[in-house]
Amino acid sequence: MNARTEPAEAAAEPPDATARPALIRELLLVAGLFLVYKLGRQLATGHTANALHNAHRVWDLERAVHLPHENAVQSALLHGDTLVRLANTYYATVHFPATLAFLVWLYLRRPAHYLWARRVLAVLTTAALVLPFTFPLAPPRMLTGTGLVDTARVYGPDVYGPPSSDHLSNQFAAMPSLHFGWALMVAIGLIAATRSRWRPLWLLHPLITLLVIVGTANHYWLDAIVATAMLGVALAVIRPPHRTAGPAGRGAGRPAPPREPVLAGAGR
């Protein structure tokens, strides 16, 4: 009579074994991050003359180093009213919800990656708020003689009012672009926290964001470049959690469960 013990079936485990941080504390921390983002930019309002002067300097620097003209991206958007309105809507509505959804998903499914991403975003946002005090910068839509159009004002929807009466945002804080910096971190975070072979497609989010912020004349190429450099420093300082190898789509961040030995031919 033959006897055989089969491998025990692996018990179901959560995608990330790290203890999930307290929800109320995290809600307060994330809300505080967004509040710092909004209030910090408002504190640096004004400096209109300096912001416009710096805008011309940035424009001239981009031409000196042969960066592509922002006009080329905007010209592509202006081929149809629908496309440019979609770009304006993307600029106005995707930035905060996408970042918030990213943090919520990580909190629920990848707590260790959530803590890492939240820290990186906090460092990036805090560092980015320093530049408007030292280098106020008007967006390209405010520059004359460039041929650029303020697409939001002309085609809608528009999220900004006249700079003199806009008390919700600082329109002279174009550099760095946190629209792009946050979008890039969302993509990097999802690529790091997931195992799908399709995860590089998350990079489409920052790519689309880049084309939108440039094409709508809200940011220069250099705004995105500076945001990328700042994010690179934050990522170098704050390392992601270790992720061990595992089957695609499962076991990210934890070792594969041990298999019980098979005893073949017992009792022969």
Short mmCIF file of C-alpha atoms in Angstrom, two decimals:
data_model
loop_
_atom_site.label_atom_id
_atom_site.label_comp_id
_atom_site.label_asym_id
_atom_site.label_seq_id
_atom_site.Cartn_x
_atom_site.Cartn_y
_atom_site.Cartn_z
CA MET A 1 0.00 0.00 0.00
CA ASN A 2 1.43 3.30 -1.03
CA ALA A 3 1.18 6.47 1.01
CA ARG A 4 1.97 9.95 -0.18
CA THR A 5 1.77 13.29 1.63
CA GLU A 6 0.99 16.13 -0.76
CA PRO A 7 2.28 19.69 -0.38
CA ALA A 8 0.05 21.73 1.88
CA GLU A 9 -1.83 24.44 0.04
CA ALA A 10 -0.41 27.89 0.79
CA ALA A 11 -2.61 29.93 3.08
CA ALA A 12 -4.00 33.15 1.61
CA GLU A 13 -1.97 36.16 2.63
CA PRO A 14 -2.53 39.88 2.17
CA PRO A 15 -0.53 41.51 -0.66
CA ASP A 16 1.68 43.26 1.90
CA ALA A 17 2.39 41.85 5.35
CA THR A 18 3.50 45.23 6.76
CA ALA A 19 1.22 46.56 9.50
CA ARG A 20 -1.11 49.19 8.08
CA PRO A 21 -0.61 52.57 9.81
CA ALA A 22 -3.49 54.10 11.79
CA LEU A 23 -6.11 55.45 9.39
CA ILE A 24 -6.97 58.66 11.27
CA ARG A 25 -3.32 59.62 11.59
CA GLU A 26 -2.70 58.98 7.91
CA LEU A 27 -5.77 60.98 6.88
CA LEU A 28 -4.48 63.89 8.92
CA LEU A 29 -0.98 63.56 7.47
CA VAL A 30 -2.16 63.38 3.86
CA ALA A 31 -4.60 66.26 4.42
CA GLY A 32 -1.74 68.20 5.94
CA LEU A 33 0.40 67.50 2.87
CA PHE A 34 -2.27 68.93 0.57
CA LEU A 35 -2.80 71.89 2.91
CA VAL A 36 0.92 72.67 2.93
CA TYR A 37 0.89 72.49 -0.86
CA LYS A 38 -1.93 75.03 -1.13
CA LEU A 39 -0.98 77.40 1.67
CA GLY A 40 2.72 77.32 0.90
CA ARG A 41 2.12 78.47 -2.65
CA GLN A 42 -0.20 81.24 -1.47
CA LEU A 43 2.43 82.59 0.92
CA ALA A 44 4.73 83.20 -2.04
CA THR A 45 2.20 85.23 -4.04
CA GLY A 46 3.10 88.55 -5.58
CA HIS A 47 6.49 89.38 -7.06
CA THR A 48 4.87 89.96 -10.45
CA ALA A 49 7.78 91.89 -11.94
CA ASN A 50 10.36 89.32 -10.80
CA ALA A 51 8.18 86.43 -11.96
CA LEU A 52 7.85 87.86 -15.47
CA HIS A 53 11.56 88.70 -15.60
CA ASN A 54 12.44 85.15 -14.59
CA ALA A 55 10.00 83.80 -17.17
CA HIS A 56 11.90 85.53 -19.97
CA ARG A 57 15.17 84.17 -18.55
CA VAL A 58 13.81 80.61 -18.51
CA TRP A 59 12.45 80.99 -22.05
CA ASP A 60 15.79 82.29 -23.32
CA LEU A 61 17.68 79.52 -21.50
CA GLU A 62 15.52 76.83 -23.08
CA ARG A 63 16.19 78.26 -26.52
CA ALA A 64 19.92 78.54 -25.76
CA VAL A 65 20.15 74.83 -24.86
CA HIS A 66 17.91 73.90 -27.83
CA LEU A 67 15.00 72.44 -25.90
CA PRO A 68 11.93 71.91 -28.10
CA HIS A 69 9.56 74.85 -28.40
CA GLU A 70 6.50 74.62 -26.19
CA ASN A 71 4.65 75.97 -29.24
CA ALA A 72 5.09 72.64 -31.04
CA VAL A 73 3.09 70.76 -28.38
CA GLN A 74 0.42 73.46 -28.22
CA SER A 75 0.05 73.51 -31.99
CA ALA A 76 -0.78 69.80 -31.90
CA LEU A 77 -3.48 70.42 -29.27
CA LEU A 78 -4.99 73.29 -31.21
CA HIS A 79 -5.82 71.11 -34.21
CA GLY A 80 -9.27 70.58 -32.68
CA ASP A 81 -11.38 72.16 -29.96
CA THR A 82 -12.16 68.77 -28.43
CA LEU A 83 -8.51 67.84 -27.93
CA VAL A 84 -7.54 71.12 -26.30
CA ARG A 85 -10.57 71.00 -24.00
CA LEU A 86 -9.64 67.47 -22.99
CA ALA A 87 -6.12 68.69 -22.18
CA ASN A 88 -7.50 71.56 -20.09
CA THR A 89 -9.83 69.17 -18.26
CA TYR A 90 -6.98 66.74 -17.61
CA TYR A 91 -4.91 69.58 -16.16
CA ALA A 92 -7.76 70.77 -13.95
CA THR A 93 -9.14 67.47 -12.67
CA VAL A 94 -6.60 64.62 -12.72
CA HIS A 95 -3.71 65.99 -10.62
CA PHE A 96 -5.13 65.67 -7.08
CA PRO A 97 -7.57 62.74 -7.55
CA ALA A 98 -4.94 60.53 -9.22
CA THR A 99 -2.43 61.15 -6.45
CA LEU A 100 -5.04 60.57 -3.76
CA ALA A 101 -6.25 57.34 -5.41
CA PHE A 102 -2.62 56.18 -5.62
CA LEU A 103 -2.09 56.73 -1.89
CA VAL A 104 -5.38 55.08 -0.96
CA TRP A 105 -4.59 51.97 -3.03
CA LEU A 106 -1.12 51.67 -1.55
CA TYR A 107 -2.51 52.13 1.95
CA LEU A 108 -5.01 49.31 1.45
CA ARG A 109 -2.84 46.90 -0.55
CA ARG A 110 0.83 47.79 -0.04
CA PRO A 111 1.28 49.48 3.38
CA ALA A 112 5.08 49.40 3.23
CA HIS A 113 5.09 51.07 -0.18
CA TYR A 114 2.48 53.51 1.05
CA LEU A 115 4.77 54.74 3.84
CA TRP A 116 7.63 55.09 1.38
CA ALA A 117 5.56 56.96 -1.22
CA ARG A 118 3.98 59.27 1.35
CA ARG A 119 7.40 60.24 2.67
CA VAL A 120 8.78 60.86 -0.82
CA LEU A 121 5.79 63.03 -1.77
CA ALA A 122 6.09 64.98 1.48
CA VAL A 123 9.79 65.69 0.91
CA LEU A 124 9.22 66.61 -2.75
CA THR A 125 6.32 68.94 -1.95
CA THR A 126 8.11 70.66 0.92
CA ALA A 127 11.25 71.20 -1.15
CA ALA A 128 9.21 72.46 -4.10
CA LEU A 129 7.59 75.15 -1.97
CA VAL A 130 10.95 76.83 -1.40
CA LEU A 131 11.51 77.83 -5.03
CA PRO A 132 8.59 80.29 -5.36
CA PHE A 133 10.13 82.34 -2.55
CA THR A 134 13.56 82.42 -4.17
CA PHE A 135 12.64 82.16 -7.85
CA PRO A 136 9.08 83.32 -8.61
CA LEU A 137 8.20 82.32 -12.15
CA ALA A 138 5.28 83.28 -14.37
CA PRO A 139 3.93 80.47 -16.56
CA PRO A 140 4.48 80.65 -20.32
CA ARG A 141 0.81 81.57 -20.92
CA MET A 142 1.59 84.96 -19.38
CA LEU A 143 4.52 85.72 -21.66
CA THR A 144 4.03 88.02 -24.62
CA GLY A 145 5.78 87.52 -27.93
CA THR A 146 5.96 83.72 -27.68
CA GLY A 147 2.90 82.89 -29.77
CA LEU A 148 1.46 80.76 -26.96
CA VAL A 149 -2.23 80.82 -26.10
CA ASP A 150 -3.79 80.57 -22.65
CA THR A 151 -5.83 77.55 -23.70
CA ALA A 152 -7.85 77.33 -20.48
CA ARG A 153 -9.02 80.93 -20.76
CA VAL A 154 -9.82 80.66 -24.49
CA TYR A 155 -11.34 77.17 -24.68
CA GLY A 156 -12.12 76.25 -21.06
CA PRO A 157 -12.39 74.92 -18.50
CA ASP A 158 -10.31 77.52 -16.65
CA VAL A 159 -9.14 76.89 -13.09
CA TYR A 160 -7.43 80.25 -12.60
CA GLY A 161 -8.78 83.74 -12.33
CA PRO A 162 -6.85 86.97 -12.81
CA PRO A 163 -3.60 86.70 -10.79
CA SER A 164 -4.42 89.87 -8.83
CA SER A 165 -7.69 88.39 -7.50
CA ASP A 166 -6.78 84.70 -7.33
CA HIS A 167 -6.61 83.85 -3.62
CA LEU A 168 -6.62 80.06 -4.05
CA SER A 169 -3.32 79.57 -5.86
CA ASN A 170 -0.02 81.24 -6.63
CA GLN A 171 0.19 81.58 -10.39
CA PHE A 172 3.80 82.75 -10.13
CA ALA A 173 5.02 79.38 -8.81
CA ALA A 174 5.49 77.55 -12.10
CA MET A 175 8.81 75.97 -11.09
CA PRO A 176 8.97 73.15 -10.25
CA SER A 177 5.90 71.50 -11.73
CA LEU A 178 4.32 69.43 -8.99
CA HIS A 179 1.74 68.35 -11.56
CA PHE A 180 4.57 66.46 -13.24
CA GLY A 181 6.51 65.56 -10.08
CA TRP A 182 3.52 63.93 -8.43
CA ALA A 183 2.49 62.16 -11.66
CA LEU A 184 5.99 60.73 -12.04
CA MET A 185 5.97 59.52 -8.43
CA VAL A 186 2.59 57.85 -8.97
CA ALA A 187 4.04 55.91 -11.89
CA ILE A 188 7.26 55.01 -10.09
CA GLY A 189 5.35 53.96 -6.98
CA LEU A 190 2.96 51.70 -8.88
CA ILE A 191 5.79 50.13 -10.85
CA ALA A 192 7.66 49.43 -7.60
CA ALA A 193 4.62 48.05 -5.78
CA THR A 194 3.18 45.78 -8.48
CA ARG A 195 4.43 42.77 -10.43
CA SER A 196 2.44 42.88 -13.67
CA ARG A 197 4.42 42.72 -16.89
CA TRP A 198 2.34 45.71 -18.03
CA ARG A 199 3.32 47.96 -15.12
CA PRO A 200 5.68 50.18 -17.25
CA LEU A 201 2.49 51.49 -18.87
CA TRP A 202 1.97 53.56 -15.72
CA LEU A 203 4.60 55.88 -17.20
CA LEU A 204 1.90 57.05 -19.62
CA HIS A 205 0.46 59.11 -16.75
CA PRO A 206 3.50 61.41 -16.34
CA LEU A 207 4.03 61.45 -20.11
CA ILE A 208 0.47 62.65 -20.75
CA THR A 209 0.79 65.08 -17.85
CA LEU A 210 3.97 66.52 -19.34
CA LEU A 211 2.37 67.06 -22.74
CA VAL A 212 -0.69 68.62 -21.08
CA ILE A 213 1.15 71.06 -18.82
CA VAL A 214 3.38 72.19 -21.68
CA GLY A 215 0.70 72.23 -24.36
CA THR A 216 -1.69 74.29 -22.25
CA ALA A 217 1.14 76.79 -21.58
CA ASN A 218 0.99 76.28 -17.83
CA HIS A 219 4.60 75.08 -17.54
CA TYR A 220 7.97 75.15 -19.27
CA TRP A 221 10.01 72.06 -20.04
CA LEU A 222 12.43 73.20 -17.34
CA ASP A 223 9.67 73.09 -14.72
CA ALA A 224 9.33 69.35 -15.32
CA ILE A 225 13.10 68.84 -15.46
CA VAL A 226 13.58 70.55 -12.08
CA ALA A 227 10.71 68.51 -10.59
CA THR A 228 12.35 65.32 -11.86
CA ALA A 229 15.68 66.28 -10.31
CA MET A 230 14.01 67.03 -6.96
CA LEU A 231 12.15 63.73 -7.06
CA GLY A 232 15.40 61.93 -7.88
CA VAL A 233 17.02 63.36 -4.76
CA ALA A 234 14.04 62.37 -2.61
CA LEU A 235 14.09 58.84 -4.02
CA ALA A 236 17.83 58.57 -3.38
CA VAL A 237 17.36 59.55 0.25
CA ILE A 238 14.18 57.56 0.94
CA ARG A 239 14.65 54.01 -0.32
CA PRO A 240 11.68 51.79 -1.26
CA PRO A 241 10.90 48.69 0.82
CA HIS A 242 12.69 45.51 -0.16
CA ARG A 243 10.70 43.31 -2.53
CA THR A 244 11.63 39.68 -2.89
CA ALA A 245 11.10 37.69 -6.06
CA GLY A 246 7.77 36.01 -6.52
CA PRO A 247 5.24 35.02 -9.15
CA ALA A 248 3.90 37.84 -11.30
CA GLY A 249 1.04 39.66 -9.66
CA ARG A 250 1.45 37.85 -6.29
CA GLY A 251 3.69 37.98 -3.29
CA ALA A 252 5.15 41.44 -3.90
CA GLY A 253 7.19 42.41 -0.89
CA ARG A 254 7.24 38.97 0.79
CA PRO A 255 9.03 35.63 0.30
CA ALA A 256 7.22 32.70 -1.26
CA PRO A 257 5.67 30.37 1.33
CA PRO A 258 7.74 27.27 2.13
CA ARG A 259 6.63 23.98 0.61
CA GLU A 260 6.22 20.88 2.73
CA PRO A 261 8.32 17.87 1.67
CA VAL A 262 6.73 15.14 -0.40
CA LEU A 263 7.26 11.62 0.93
CA ALA A 264 6.94 9.35 -2.08
CA GLY A 265 6.65 5.57 -1.81
CA ALA A 266 6.17 5.43 1.94
CA GLY A 267 5.19 1.93 3.08
CA ARG A 268 6.64 0.10 0.07
#
